[in-house]
Short mmCIF file of C-alpha atoms in Angstrom, two decimals:
data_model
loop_
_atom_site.label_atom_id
_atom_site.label_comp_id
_atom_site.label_asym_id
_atom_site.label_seq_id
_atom_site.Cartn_x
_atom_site.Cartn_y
_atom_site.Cartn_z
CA UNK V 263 -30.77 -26.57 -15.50
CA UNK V 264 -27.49 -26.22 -17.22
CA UNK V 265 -26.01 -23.57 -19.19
CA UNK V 266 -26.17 -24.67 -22.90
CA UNK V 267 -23.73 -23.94 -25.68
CA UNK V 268 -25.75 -22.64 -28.97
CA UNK V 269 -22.67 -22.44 -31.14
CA UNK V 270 -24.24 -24.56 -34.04
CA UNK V 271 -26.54 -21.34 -34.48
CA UNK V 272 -23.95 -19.47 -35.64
CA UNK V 273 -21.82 -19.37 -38.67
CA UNK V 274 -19.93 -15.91 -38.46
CA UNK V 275 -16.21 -16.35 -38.92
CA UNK V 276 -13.61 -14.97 -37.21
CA UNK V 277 -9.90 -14.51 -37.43
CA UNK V 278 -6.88 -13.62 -34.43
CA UNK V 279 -3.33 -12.94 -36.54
CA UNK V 280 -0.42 -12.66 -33.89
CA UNK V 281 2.12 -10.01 -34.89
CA UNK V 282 4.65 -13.12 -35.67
CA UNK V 283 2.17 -14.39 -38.49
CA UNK V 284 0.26 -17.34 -36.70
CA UNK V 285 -3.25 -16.90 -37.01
CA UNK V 286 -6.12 -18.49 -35.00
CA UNK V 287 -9.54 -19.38 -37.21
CA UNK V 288 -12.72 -19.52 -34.73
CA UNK V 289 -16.30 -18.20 -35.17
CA UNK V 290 -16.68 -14.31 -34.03
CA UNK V 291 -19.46 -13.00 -31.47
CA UNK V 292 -19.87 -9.24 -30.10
CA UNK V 293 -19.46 -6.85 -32.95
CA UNK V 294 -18.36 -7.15 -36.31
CA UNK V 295 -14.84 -5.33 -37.37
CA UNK V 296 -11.24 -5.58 -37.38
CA UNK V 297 -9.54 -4.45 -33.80
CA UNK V 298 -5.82 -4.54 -32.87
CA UNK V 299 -4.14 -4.30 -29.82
CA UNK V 300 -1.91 -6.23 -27.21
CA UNK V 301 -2.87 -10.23 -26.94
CA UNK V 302 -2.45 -11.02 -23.22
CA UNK V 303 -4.21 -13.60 -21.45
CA UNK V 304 -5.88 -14.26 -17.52
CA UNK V 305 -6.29 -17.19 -15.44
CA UNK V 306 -9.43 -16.49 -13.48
CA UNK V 307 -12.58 -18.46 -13.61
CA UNK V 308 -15.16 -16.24 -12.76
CA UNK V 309 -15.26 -12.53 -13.42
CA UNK V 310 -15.63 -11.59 -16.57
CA UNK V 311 -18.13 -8.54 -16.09
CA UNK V 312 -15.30 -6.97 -14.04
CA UNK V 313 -12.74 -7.76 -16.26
CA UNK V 314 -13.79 -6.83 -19.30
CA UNK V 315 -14.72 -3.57 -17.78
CA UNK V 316 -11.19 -2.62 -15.75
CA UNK V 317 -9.60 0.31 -17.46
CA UNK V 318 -6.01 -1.52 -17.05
CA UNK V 319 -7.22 -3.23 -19.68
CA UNK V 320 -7.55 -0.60 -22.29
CA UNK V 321 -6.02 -1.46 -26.12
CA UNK V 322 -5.72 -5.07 -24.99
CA UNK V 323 -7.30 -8.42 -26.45
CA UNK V 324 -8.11 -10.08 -23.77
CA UNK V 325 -7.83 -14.69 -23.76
CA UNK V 326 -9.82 -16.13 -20.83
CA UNK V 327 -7.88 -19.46 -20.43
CA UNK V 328 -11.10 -20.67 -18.76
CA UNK V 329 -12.96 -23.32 -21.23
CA UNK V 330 -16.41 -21.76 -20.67
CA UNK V 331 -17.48 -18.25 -20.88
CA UNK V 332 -20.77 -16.40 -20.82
CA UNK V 333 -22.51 -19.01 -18.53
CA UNK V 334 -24.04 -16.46 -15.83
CA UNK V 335 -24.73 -13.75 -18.81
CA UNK V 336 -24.37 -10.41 -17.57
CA UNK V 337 -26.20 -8.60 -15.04
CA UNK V 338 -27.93 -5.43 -14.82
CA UNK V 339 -26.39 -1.90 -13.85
CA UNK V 340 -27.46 -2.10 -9.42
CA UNK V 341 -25.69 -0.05 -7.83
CA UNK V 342 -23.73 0.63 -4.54
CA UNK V 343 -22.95 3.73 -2.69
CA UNK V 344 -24.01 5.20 -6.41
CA UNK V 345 -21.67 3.02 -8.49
CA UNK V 346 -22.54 0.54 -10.82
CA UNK V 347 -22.15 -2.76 -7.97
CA UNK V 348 -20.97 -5.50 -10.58
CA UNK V 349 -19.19 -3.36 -13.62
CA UNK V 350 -15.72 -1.49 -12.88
CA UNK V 351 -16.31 1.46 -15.65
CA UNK V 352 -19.23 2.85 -17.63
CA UNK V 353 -18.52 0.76 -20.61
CA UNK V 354 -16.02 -2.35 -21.78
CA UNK V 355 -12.65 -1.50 -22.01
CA UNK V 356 -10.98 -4.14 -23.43
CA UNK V 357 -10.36 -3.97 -27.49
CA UNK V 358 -11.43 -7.15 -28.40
CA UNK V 359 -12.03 -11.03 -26.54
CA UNK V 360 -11.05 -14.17 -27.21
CA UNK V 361 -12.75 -17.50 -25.47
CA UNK V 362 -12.82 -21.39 -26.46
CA UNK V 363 -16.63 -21.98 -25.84
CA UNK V 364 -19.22 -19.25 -25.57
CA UNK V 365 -22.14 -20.00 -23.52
CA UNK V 366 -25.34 -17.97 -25.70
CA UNK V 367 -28.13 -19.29 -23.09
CA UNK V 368 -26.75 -18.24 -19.79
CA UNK V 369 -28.35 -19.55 -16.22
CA UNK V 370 -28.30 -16.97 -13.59
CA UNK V 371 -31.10 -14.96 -11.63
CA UNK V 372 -29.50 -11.91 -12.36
CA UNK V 373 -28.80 -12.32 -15.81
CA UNK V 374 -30.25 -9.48 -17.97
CA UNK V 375 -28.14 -10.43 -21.56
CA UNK V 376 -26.09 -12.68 -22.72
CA UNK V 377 -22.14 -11.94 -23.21
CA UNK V 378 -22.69 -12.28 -27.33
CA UNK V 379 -25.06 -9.36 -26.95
CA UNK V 380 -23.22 -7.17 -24.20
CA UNK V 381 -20.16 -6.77 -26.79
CA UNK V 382 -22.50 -6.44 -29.69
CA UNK V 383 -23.85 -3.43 -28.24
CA UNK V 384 -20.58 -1.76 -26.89
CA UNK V 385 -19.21 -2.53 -30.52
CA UNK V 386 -16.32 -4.81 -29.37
CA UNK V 387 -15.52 -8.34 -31.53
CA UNK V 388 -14.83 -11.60 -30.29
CA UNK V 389 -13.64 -14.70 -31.29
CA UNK V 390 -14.61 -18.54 -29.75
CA UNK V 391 -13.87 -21.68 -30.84
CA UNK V 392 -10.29 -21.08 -30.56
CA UNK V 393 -7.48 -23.47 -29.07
CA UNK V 394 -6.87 -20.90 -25.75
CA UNK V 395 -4.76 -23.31 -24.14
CA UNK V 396 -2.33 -23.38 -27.79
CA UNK V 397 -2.46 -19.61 -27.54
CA UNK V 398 -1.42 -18.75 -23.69
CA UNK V 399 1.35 -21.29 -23.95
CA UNK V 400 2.84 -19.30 -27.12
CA UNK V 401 2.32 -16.29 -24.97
CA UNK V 402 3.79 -17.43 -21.86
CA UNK V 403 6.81 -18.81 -24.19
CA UNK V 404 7.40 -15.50 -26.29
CA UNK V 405 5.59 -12.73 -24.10
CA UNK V 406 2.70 -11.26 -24.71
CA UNK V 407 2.46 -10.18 -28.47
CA UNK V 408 0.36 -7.52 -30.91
CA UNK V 409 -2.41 -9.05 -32.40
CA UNK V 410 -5.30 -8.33 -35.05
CA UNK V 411 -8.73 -9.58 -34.17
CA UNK V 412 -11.61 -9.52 -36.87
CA UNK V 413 -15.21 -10.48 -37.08
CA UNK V 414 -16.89 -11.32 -40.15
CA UNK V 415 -20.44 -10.43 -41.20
CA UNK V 416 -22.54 -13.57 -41.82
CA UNK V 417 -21.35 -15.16 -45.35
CA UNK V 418 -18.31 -13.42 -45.38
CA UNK V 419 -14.78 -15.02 -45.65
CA UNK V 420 -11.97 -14.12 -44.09
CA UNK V 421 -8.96 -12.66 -46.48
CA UNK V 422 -5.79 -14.60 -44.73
CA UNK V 423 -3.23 -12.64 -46.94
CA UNK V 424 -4.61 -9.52 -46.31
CA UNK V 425 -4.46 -9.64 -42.21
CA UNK V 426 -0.95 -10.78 -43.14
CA UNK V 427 0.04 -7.59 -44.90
CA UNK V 428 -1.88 -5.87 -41.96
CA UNK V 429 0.22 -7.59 -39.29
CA UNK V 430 3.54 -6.37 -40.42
CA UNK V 431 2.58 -3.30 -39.29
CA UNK V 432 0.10 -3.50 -35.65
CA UNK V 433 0.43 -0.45 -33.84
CA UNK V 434 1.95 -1.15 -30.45
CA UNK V 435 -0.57 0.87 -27.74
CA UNK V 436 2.17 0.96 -25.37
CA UNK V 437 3.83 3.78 -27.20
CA UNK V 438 0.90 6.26 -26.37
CA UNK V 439 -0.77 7.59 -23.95
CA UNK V 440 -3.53 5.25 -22.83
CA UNK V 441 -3.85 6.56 -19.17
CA UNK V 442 -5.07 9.91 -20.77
CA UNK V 443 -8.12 7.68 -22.63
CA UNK V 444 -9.17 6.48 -19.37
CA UNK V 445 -8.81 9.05 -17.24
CA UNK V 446 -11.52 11.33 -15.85
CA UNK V 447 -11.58 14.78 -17.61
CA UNK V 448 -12.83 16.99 -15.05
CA UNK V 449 -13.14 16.24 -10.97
CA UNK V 450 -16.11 14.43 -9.91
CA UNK V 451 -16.74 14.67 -5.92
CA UNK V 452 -18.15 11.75 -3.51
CA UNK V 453 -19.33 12.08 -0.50
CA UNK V 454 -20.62 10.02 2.20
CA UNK V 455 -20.11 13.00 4.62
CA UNK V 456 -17.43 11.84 6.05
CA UNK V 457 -14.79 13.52 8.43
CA UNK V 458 -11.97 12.76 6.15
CA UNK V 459 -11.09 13.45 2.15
CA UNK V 460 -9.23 11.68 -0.21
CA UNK V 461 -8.22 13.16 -3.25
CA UNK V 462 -8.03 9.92 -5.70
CA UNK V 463 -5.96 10.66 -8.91
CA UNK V 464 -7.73 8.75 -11.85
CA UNK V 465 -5.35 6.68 -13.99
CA UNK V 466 -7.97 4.39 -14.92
CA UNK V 467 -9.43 3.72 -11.26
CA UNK V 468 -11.87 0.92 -10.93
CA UNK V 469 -15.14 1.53 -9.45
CA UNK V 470 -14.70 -0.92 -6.64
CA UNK V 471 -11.97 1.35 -5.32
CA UNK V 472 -13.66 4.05 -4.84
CA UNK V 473 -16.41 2.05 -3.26
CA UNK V 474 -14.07 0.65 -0.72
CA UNK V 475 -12.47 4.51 0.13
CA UNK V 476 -16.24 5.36 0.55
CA UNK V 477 -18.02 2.66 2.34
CA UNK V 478 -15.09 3.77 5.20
CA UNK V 479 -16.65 7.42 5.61
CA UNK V 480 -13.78 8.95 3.21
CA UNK V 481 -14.89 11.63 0.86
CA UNK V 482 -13.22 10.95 -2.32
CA UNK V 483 -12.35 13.75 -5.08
CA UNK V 484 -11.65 12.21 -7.99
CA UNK V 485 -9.10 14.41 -10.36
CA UNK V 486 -7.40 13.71 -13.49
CA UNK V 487 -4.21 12.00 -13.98
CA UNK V 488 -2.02 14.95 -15.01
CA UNK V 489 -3.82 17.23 -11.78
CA UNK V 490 -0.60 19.11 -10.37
CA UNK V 491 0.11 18.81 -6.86
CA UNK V 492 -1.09 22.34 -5.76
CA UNK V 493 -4.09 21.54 -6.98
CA UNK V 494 -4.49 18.83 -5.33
CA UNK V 495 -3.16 20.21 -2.29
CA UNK V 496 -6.00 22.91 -2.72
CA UNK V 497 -8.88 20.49 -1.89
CA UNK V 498 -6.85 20.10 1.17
CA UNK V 499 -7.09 16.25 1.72
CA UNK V 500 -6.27 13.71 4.18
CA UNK V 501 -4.10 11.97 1.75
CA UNK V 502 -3.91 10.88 -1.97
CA UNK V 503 -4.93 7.85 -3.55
CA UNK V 504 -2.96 6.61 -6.79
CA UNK V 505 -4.99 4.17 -8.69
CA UNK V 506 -4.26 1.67 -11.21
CA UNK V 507 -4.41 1.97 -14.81
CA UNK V 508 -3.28 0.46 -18.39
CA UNK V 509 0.13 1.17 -20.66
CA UNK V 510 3.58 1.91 -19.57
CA UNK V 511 4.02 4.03 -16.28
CA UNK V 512 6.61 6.07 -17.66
CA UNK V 513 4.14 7.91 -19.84
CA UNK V 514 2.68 9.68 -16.78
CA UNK V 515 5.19 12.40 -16.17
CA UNK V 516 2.74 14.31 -15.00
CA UNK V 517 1.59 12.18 -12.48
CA UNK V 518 5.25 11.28 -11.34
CA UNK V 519 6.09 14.58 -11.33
CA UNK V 520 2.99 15.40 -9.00
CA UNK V 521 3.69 12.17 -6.83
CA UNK V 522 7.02 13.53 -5.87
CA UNK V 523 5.76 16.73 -4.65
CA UNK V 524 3.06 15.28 -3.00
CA UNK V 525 5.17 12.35 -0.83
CA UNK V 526 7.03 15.16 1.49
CA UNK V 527 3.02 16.40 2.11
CA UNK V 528 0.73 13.90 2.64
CA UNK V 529 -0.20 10.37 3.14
CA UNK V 530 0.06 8.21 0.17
CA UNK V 531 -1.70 4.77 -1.46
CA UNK V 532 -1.22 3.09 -4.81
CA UNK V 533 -2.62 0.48 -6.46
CA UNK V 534 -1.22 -1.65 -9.71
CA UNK V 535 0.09 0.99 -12.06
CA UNK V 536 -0.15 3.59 -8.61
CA UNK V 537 2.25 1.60 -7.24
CA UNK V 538 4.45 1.55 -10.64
CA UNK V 539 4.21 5.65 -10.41
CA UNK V 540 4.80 5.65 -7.02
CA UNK V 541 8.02 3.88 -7.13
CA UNK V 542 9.02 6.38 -10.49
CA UNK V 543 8.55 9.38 -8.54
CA UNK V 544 10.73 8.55 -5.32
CA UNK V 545 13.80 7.47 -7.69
CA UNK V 546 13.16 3.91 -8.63
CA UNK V 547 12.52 2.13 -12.06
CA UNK V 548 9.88 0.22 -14.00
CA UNK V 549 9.91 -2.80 -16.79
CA UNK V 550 7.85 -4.45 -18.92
CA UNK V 551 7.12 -8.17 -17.56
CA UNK V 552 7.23 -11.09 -20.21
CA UNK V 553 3.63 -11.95 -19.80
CA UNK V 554 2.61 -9.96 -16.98
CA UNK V 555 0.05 -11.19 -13.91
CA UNK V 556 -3.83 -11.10 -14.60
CA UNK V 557 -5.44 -13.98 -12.80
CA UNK V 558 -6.92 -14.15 -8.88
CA UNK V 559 -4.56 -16.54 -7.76
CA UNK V 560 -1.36 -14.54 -7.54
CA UNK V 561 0.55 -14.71 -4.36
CA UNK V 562 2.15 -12.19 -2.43
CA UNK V 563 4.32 -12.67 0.28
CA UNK V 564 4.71 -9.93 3.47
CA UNK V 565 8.49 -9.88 3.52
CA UNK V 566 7.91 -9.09 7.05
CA UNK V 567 5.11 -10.76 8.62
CA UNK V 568 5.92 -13.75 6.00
CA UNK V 569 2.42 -14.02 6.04
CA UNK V 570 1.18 -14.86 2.29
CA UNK V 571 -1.92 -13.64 0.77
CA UNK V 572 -3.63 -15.08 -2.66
CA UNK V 573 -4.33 -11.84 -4.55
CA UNK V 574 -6.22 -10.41 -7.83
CA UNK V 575 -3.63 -9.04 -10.57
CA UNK V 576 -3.75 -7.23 -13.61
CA UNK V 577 -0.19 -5.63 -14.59
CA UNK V 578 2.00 -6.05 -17.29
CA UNK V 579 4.47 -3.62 -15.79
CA UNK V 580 6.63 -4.11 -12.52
CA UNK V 581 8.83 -2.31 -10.22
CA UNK V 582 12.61 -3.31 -10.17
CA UNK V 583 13.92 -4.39 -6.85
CA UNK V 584 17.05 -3.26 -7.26
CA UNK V 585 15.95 -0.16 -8.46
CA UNK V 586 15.15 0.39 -4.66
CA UNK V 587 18.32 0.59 -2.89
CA UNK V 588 18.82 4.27 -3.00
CA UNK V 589 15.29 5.62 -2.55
CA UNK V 590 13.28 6.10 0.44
CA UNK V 591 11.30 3.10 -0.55
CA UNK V 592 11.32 -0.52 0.51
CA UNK V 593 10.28 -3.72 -0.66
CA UNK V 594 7.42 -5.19 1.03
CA UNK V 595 5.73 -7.75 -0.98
CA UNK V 596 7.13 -10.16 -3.30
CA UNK V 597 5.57 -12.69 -5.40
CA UNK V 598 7.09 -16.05 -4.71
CA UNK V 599 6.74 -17.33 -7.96
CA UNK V 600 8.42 -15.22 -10.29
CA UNK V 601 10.12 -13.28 -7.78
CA UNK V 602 8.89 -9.78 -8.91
CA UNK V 603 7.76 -7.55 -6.19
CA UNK V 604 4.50 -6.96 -5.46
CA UNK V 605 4.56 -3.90 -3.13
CA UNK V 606 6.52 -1.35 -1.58
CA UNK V 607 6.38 1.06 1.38
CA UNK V 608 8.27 4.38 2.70
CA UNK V 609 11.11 4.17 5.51
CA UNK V 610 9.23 6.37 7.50
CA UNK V 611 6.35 7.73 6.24
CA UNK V 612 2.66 6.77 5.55
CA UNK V 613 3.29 5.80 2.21
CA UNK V 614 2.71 2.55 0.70
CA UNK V 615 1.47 0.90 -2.89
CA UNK V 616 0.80 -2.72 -3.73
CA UNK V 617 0.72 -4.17 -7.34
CA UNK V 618 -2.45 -6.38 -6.42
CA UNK V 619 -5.68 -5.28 -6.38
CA UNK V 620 -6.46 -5.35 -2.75
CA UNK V 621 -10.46 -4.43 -3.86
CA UNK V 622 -10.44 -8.03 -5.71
CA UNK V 623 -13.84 -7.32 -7.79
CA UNK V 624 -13.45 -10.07 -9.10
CA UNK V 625 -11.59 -12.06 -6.43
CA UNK V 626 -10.61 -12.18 -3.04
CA UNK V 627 -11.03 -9.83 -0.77
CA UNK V 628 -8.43 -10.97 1.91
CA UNK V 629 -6.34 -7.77 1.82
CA UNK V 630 -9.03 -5.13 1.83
CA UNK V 631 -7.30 -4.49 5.01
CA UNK V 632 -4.84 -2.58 3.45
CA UNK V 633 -7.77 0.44 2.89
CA UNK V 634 -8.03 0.08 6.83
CA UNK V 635 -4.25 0.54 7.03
CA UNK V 636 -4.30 3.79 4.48
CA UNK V 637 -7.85 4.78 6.46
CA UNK V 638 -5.48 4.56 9.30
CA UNK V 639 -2.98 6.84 8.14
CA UNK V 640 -5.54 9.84 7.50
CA UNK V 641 -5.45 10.29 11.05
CA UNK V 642 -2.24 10.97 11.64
CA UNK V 643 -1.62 14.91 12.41
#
């Protein structure tokens, strides 16, 4: 039986102006309103439960450049080692979606909704019917660009001139403090009674992280993003866990600041934007990429092993190489098609981050190994 397409049923209208006055006219599904936010786009395939519920991508409209979404609906909320086993937050993060063809009578055995009625629910709007391939190539041309997405009721027409007006003047989310939105707000405790704890500072961690510190007997203490080091230090872990997270790592002074401290005291992991903090904090530098990675097909090369793994991104951010000459830090993973690297380790100390997601979720899983390798490091005395 084959997933069918039931977009004749629907006549809502919808509306994507770019902040350089093109507009996109489609039919809108999810929620009905006006959003704005950051217009990026991702090259997976599969995923979208995941994706729509990372944290990195918080105040972003998110563009699937795969034709078909919605076909496997969305499941329910099983979970693993007490976290939700297919969703990578509570809730959808992203601000608003944008598709070519929306699949409304999804095939799957562990469908429990369709996509349509997931983002109704969690009041986010979408758009389908859209040329996606028209909009990632002005994307990848200019760089990812502010946006307006809005959702009509039934009947209602959309007021061209009026978005206009409206996107002379899109917000850029960049400019505030999105880690802080996704962040934990109080310390919430795991345990799987293991021998060794991990204090895991929340920048907008995905679940599957946690899962993957936990299913390897770690204890995980999960803390906000502007914890200081001494307290930190005061749940006396085996090491710290930086995890990734949306917006511009320079924001998280805190966090830096704390990072720094922490480096001459214990062992040390980040992940995405972890990785961006990490490199902050020991004297390097951060920019913003033209269009950023998000797909499951980004490569990253072991400068020293010149082994190369296919990896699952989601930055707009990156470190600069250069940057790294006169800090403790060196690079260790670059991506061999941009050139941009893609992870970094300490001269000599247990101190690493990678700007992949190593957890995959959705993805591959070929370098979980690196939670052996930080698993590893707990043990040292």
């Amino acid at each position: 039986m084959a997933p069918q397409d039931s977009t004749s049923k629907n006549s809502k209208k919808a509306v994507l102006l770019l902040e350089d006055g093109t507009s996109f006219i489609g039919k809108g599904f999810g929620a009905t309103g006006k959003i704005s936010g950051e217009v990026v786009f991702s090259t997976q395939m599969v995923g979208y439960p995941e994706a729509l519920t990372d944290p990195s991508y918080k105040a972003q409209i998110l563009t699937f450049t795969y034709p078909m979404v919605g076909n496997y609906g969305v499941p329910d909320n099983k979970t693993d080692l007490g976290l939700p086993l297919y969703f990578e937050s509570a809730h959808i993060q992203v601000q608003g979606l944008i598709i070519h063809e929306l699949c409304l009578e999804p095939f799957h055995w562990a469908s429990t909704l369709t996509l349509d009625q997931w983002l109704a629910d969690e009041g986010v709007p979408g758009i389908y019917g859209v040329d996606t391939r028209r909009l990632t190539k002005k994307l990848r041309t200019h760089g990812v660009m502010l946006g307006i997405l809005q959702a009509f009721e039934e009947g209602e027409e959309p007021d061209i001139e009026a978005l206009l007006k409206n996107g002379k003047s899109i917000a850029d989310p960049n400019l505030t403090d999105l880690v802080k939105e996704v962040s934990v707000k109080k310390p919430v405790k795991y345990s799987v009674d293991g021998k060794k704890t991990v204090v895991l500072i929340d920048c907008g961690v995905k679940y599957s992280i946690i899962r993957n510190l936990l299913k390897r007997g770690i204890n995980v203490v999960r803390v906000p993003y502007d914890t200081s080091a001494s307290d930190i230090l005061a749940y006396n872990p085996n090491g710290v866990f930086v995890s990734n997270g949306p917006g511009d790592p320079k924001k998280c002074v805190k966090t830096i600041d704390a990072i720094r401290d922490l480096s001459e005291k214990t062992p040390l992991m980040g992940i995405c934007l972890g990785a961006q903090i990490l490199a902050l904090a020991l004297g390097g530098d951060t920019y913003k990429m033209k269009f950023g990675h998000r797909a499951q097909n980004q490569p990253a090369l072991d400068l020293e092993s010149r082994r190369c793994y296919i990896t699952t991104q989601n930055h707009g951010y990156a470190i600069d190489k250069e940057s790294l000459k006169n800090t403790p830090l060196q690079p260790w993973f670059l991506n061999p098609n941009d050139k941009t690297t893609e992870g970094v380790h300490h001269k000599n100390k247990p101190i690493f981050a990678v700007q992949w997601h190593p957890e995959a979720s959705p993805g591959p899983y070929d370098t979980e190994l690196l939670f052996d390798k930080f698993a590893k490091s707990l043990e040292a005395p």
